[in-house]
Coordinates of C-alpha atoms and ligand atoms in Angstrom, one line a residue:
X20 CA -69.1 -20.4 -6.8
X21 CA -68.8 -24.0 -5.5
X22 CA -66.2 -24.6 -2.4
X23 CA -64.3 -26.7 -4.6
X24 CA -61.5 -24.5 -6.1
X25 CA -61.6 -22.2 -3.2
X26 CA -60.0 -22.7 0.3
X27 CA -62.3 -22.3 3.4
X28 CA -59.6 -21.6 5.6
X29 CA -57.9 -18.6 3.5
X30 CA -58.3 -15.1 5.5
X31 CA -55.7 -12.1 5.7
X32 CA -55.9 -10.9 9.5
X33 CA -54.7 -7.4 8.2
X34 CA -58.0 -6.9 6.8
X35 CA -60.1 -7.9 10.0
X36 CA -61.1 -5.7 12.7
X37 CA -59.5 -5.7 16.6
X38 CA -61.0 -8.9 17.8
X39 CA -59.3 -8.5 21.2
X40 CA -62.4 -7.2 23.1
X41 CA -65.1 -9.5 21.3
X42 CA -66.7 -12.7 23.2
X43 CA -67.9 -15.5 20.8
X44 CA -70.1 -18.3 21.7
X45 CA -70.2 -21.4 19.9
X46 CA -72.7 -24.4 20.0
X47 CA -71.7 -27.7 18.9
X48 CA -73.7 -30.7 17.6
X49 CA -72.3 -34.2 18.7
X50 CA -73.8 -36.0 15.6
X51 CA -70.9 -36.6 13.5
X52 CA -68.6 -35.8 16.2
X53 CA -65.3 -36.3 14.0
X54 CA -66.5 -33.6 11.9
X55 CA -68.1 -31.0 14.2
X56 CA -64.9 -31.2 16.6
X57 CA -62.8 -30.7 13.5
X58 CA -65.0 -27.8 12.7
X59 CA -64.9 -26.7 16.4
X60 CA -60.8 -26.8 16.2
X61 CA -60.7 -24.6 13.1
X62 CA -63.0 -21.9 14.5
X63 CA -61.4 -22.0 18.0
X64 CA -57.9 -21.7 16.3
X65 CA -59.0 -19.0 13.9
X66 CA -60.5 -17.0 16.8
X67 CA -57.6 -17.3 19.0
X68 CA -55.2 -16.3 15.9
X69 CA -57.4 -13.2 15.4
X70 CA -56.8 -12.2 18.9
X71 CA -60.0 -13.4 20.6
X72 CA -59.0 -14.2 24.4
X73 CA -59.4 -17.8 25.6
X74 CA -61.6 -16.7 28.4
X75 CA -64.0 -14.8 26.0
X76 CA -64.6 -18.0 24.0
X77 CA -67.9 -19.9 25.5
X78 CA -68.7 -23.6 24.3
X79 CA -72.0 -25.1 24.7
X80 CA -72.9 -28.7 23.3
X81 CA -76.3 -30.2 21.8
X82 CA -77.2 -33.6 20.8
X83 CA -77.8 -32.8 16.9
X84 CA -78.0 -30.1 14.4
X85 CA -81.5 -29.5 14.8
X86 CA -80.9 -28.6 18.6
X87 CA -78.7 -26.1 17.3
X88 CA -81.7 -23.7 17.0
X89 CA -82.8 -24.1 20.7
X90 CA -79.0 -24.0 21.7
X91 CA -78.0 -20.8 20.0
X92 CA -81.4 -19.1 21.2
X93 CA -80.7 -20.2 24.8
X94 CA -77.0 -19.2 24.5
X95 CA -78.0 -15.6 23.3
X96 CA -80.6 -15.1 26.0
X97 CA -78.0 -16.4 28.8
X98 CA -75.1 -13.9 28.0
X99 CA -76.0 -10.5 27.2
X100 CA -72.3 -9.7 26.5
X101 CA -71.7 -12.0 23.5
X102 CA -70.8 -10.3 20.3
X103 CA -71.6 -13.4 18.0
X104 CA -72.5 -17.0 18.1
X105 CA -71.3 -19.8 15.8
X106 CA -73.8 -22.7 15.2
X107 CA -71.6 -25.8 14.4
X108 CA -73.1 -28.9 12.9
X109 CA -72.7 -31.8 10.2
X110 CA -75.7 -33.3 8.5
X111 CA -74.8 -36.2 6.0
X112 CA -77.4 -37.7 3.6
X113 CA -78.5 -41.1 4.9
X114 CA -81.3 -43.3 3.2
X115 CA -84.4 -41.1 3.9
X116 CA -85.8 -37.5 3.3
X117 CA -84.6 -36.9 6.9
X118 CA -81.5 -35.1 5.9
X119 CA -83.8 -32.6 3.7
X120 CA -86.0 -31.6 6.9
X121 CA -83.1 -31.4 9.3
X122 CA -80.9 -29.0 6.9
X123 CA -84.0 -26.8 6.2
X124 CA -85.2 -27.0 9.7
X125 CA -81.7 -25.8 11.0
X126 CA -81.4 -23.4 8.2
X127 CA -84.7 -21.7 8.7
X128 CA -84.2 -21.7 12.5
X129 CA -80.9 -20.1 12.6
X130 CA -82.1 -17.6 10.0
X131 CA -85.1 -16.5 12.3
X132 CA -82.7 -16.2 15.2
X133 CA -80.9 -13.7 13.4
X134 CA -84.2 -11.7 12.3
X135 CA -85.4 -12.1 15.6
X136 CA -82.3 -11.4 17.9
X137 CA -79.7 -8.9 18.2
X138 CA -76.8 -11.3 18.2
X139 CA -75.3 -12.6 14.9
X140 CA -75.8 -16.3 14.8
X141 CA -73.3 -17.7 12.2
X142 CA -74.3 -20.9 10.0
X143 CA -71.5 -23.3 10.4
X144 CA -73.4 -26.6 9.5
X145 CA -72.0 -28.6 6.7
X146 CA -75.0 -30.5 4.6
X147 CA -73.1 -32.9 2.7
X148 CA -73.9 -35.8 0.3
X149 CA -70.9 -38.2 1.8
X150 CA -68.8 -38.2 4.8
X151 CA -65.9 -37.5 2.3
X152 CA -67.3 -34.4 1.6
X153 CA -67.5 -33.4 5.0
X154 CA -64.0 -34.3 5.9
X155 CA -62.8 -32.1 3.0
X156 CA -64.3 -29.3 4.5
X157 CA -63.5 -29.7 8.2
X158 CA -59.8 -29.6 7.7
X159 CA -59.4 -31.4 4.7
X160 CA -58.5 -30.5 0.9
X161 CA -60.9 -27.8 0.8
X162 CA -60.0 -26.1 4.2
X163 CA -62.1 -25.8 7.2
X164 CA -65.5 -24.2 7.4
X165 CA -65.0 -23.5 11.1
X166 CA -62.4 -21.1 10.2
X167 CA -64.4 -19.4 7.6
X168 CA -67.2 -19.2 10.3
X169 CA -64.8 -17.7 12.8
X170 CA -64.0 -15.1 10.8
X171 CA -67.5 -14.3 9.6
X172 CA -68.4 -14.0 13.1
X173 CA -65.4 -11.4 13.9
X174 CA -66.8 -9.6 10.9
X175 CA -70.5 -9.6 12.0
X176 CA -69.3 -8.8 15.5
X177 CA -67.6 -5.4 14.0
X178 CA -70.8 -4.6 12.1
X179 CA -73.2 -5.0 15.0
X180 CA -70.7 -2.7 17.2
X181 CA -70.6 0.1 14.4
X182 CA -74.3 -0.1 13.7
X183 CA -76.4 2.7 15.1
X184 CA -79.5 1.0 15.7
Ligands
LIG14 N1 -78.7 -37.3 10.8 C1 -78.2 -36.2 11.6 C2 -78.8 -35.5 12.5 N2 -80.0 -36.1 12.8 C3 -80.5 -35.6 14.4 C4 -81.4 -34.3 14.5 O1 -80.3 -33.2 14.3 C5 -81.8 -34.4 15.7 O2 -80.8 -34.3 16.9 C6 -82.7 -35.3 16.0 O3 -83.8 -35.3 15.1 C7 -83.6 -35.2 17.4 O4 -84.2 -33.9 17.5 N3 -78.2 -34.6 13.1 C8 -77.0 -34.1 12.5 O5 -76.6 -33.1 13.2 N4 -76.3 -34.8 11.5 C9 -77.0 -35.8 11.0 O6 -76.6 -36.6 9.9
LIG15 C1 -79.9 -36.5 8.3 C2 -80.2 -37.7 9.0 O1 -81.0 -37.8 9.9 C3 -79.7 -39.0 8.2 O2 -78.4 -38.9 8.2 C4 -80.5 -39.9 9.0 O3 -80.0 -41.2 8.2 P1 -81.3 -42.0 7.4 O4 -81.9 -41.0 6.4 O5 -80.8 -43.1 6.7 O6 -82.4 -42.4 8.6

């Protein structure tokens, strides 16, 4: 099912766990800042709306989406009390194949962090053909991927809390 026809910002707080004790880290890429700041705002607002305390939201910044891998790794190593981390980036197709390598690299890197580490790392990286697609998914007509990522972070933090091993 494509994003079109759904709304990335839709969630029901009544179906979510109590997030008031969760501590959430966010690593934000500066590339395409107009988009990534919109994703950040969507995530921050949703976390606060779901009860996460402002002082329990940690933000780090990195140059581009490829650096999200290292930034998220170091964040999970630096704070042993985090319950989830959200990686925020926006990769837009240019003239060359660089798009393919950045997208694949980030995807595989964040996947590896979830395999190797114990803190869930949420993939909030828009990989779009055009800037308009990114605008539409960072607070535009399709909602905000940052909101979706915040909800996923809360749900995965709860899963980690309930997991026995
Ligand atoms: N073209 C985009 C990039 N490229 C930069 C890389 O992410 C990386 O910072 C560079 O290769 C140095 O390691 N990054 C994005 O986040 N979005 C793009 O559209
Ligand atoms: C994803 C990228 O690095 C890309 O936007 C850079 O543009 P280009 O492929 O034209 O160099």
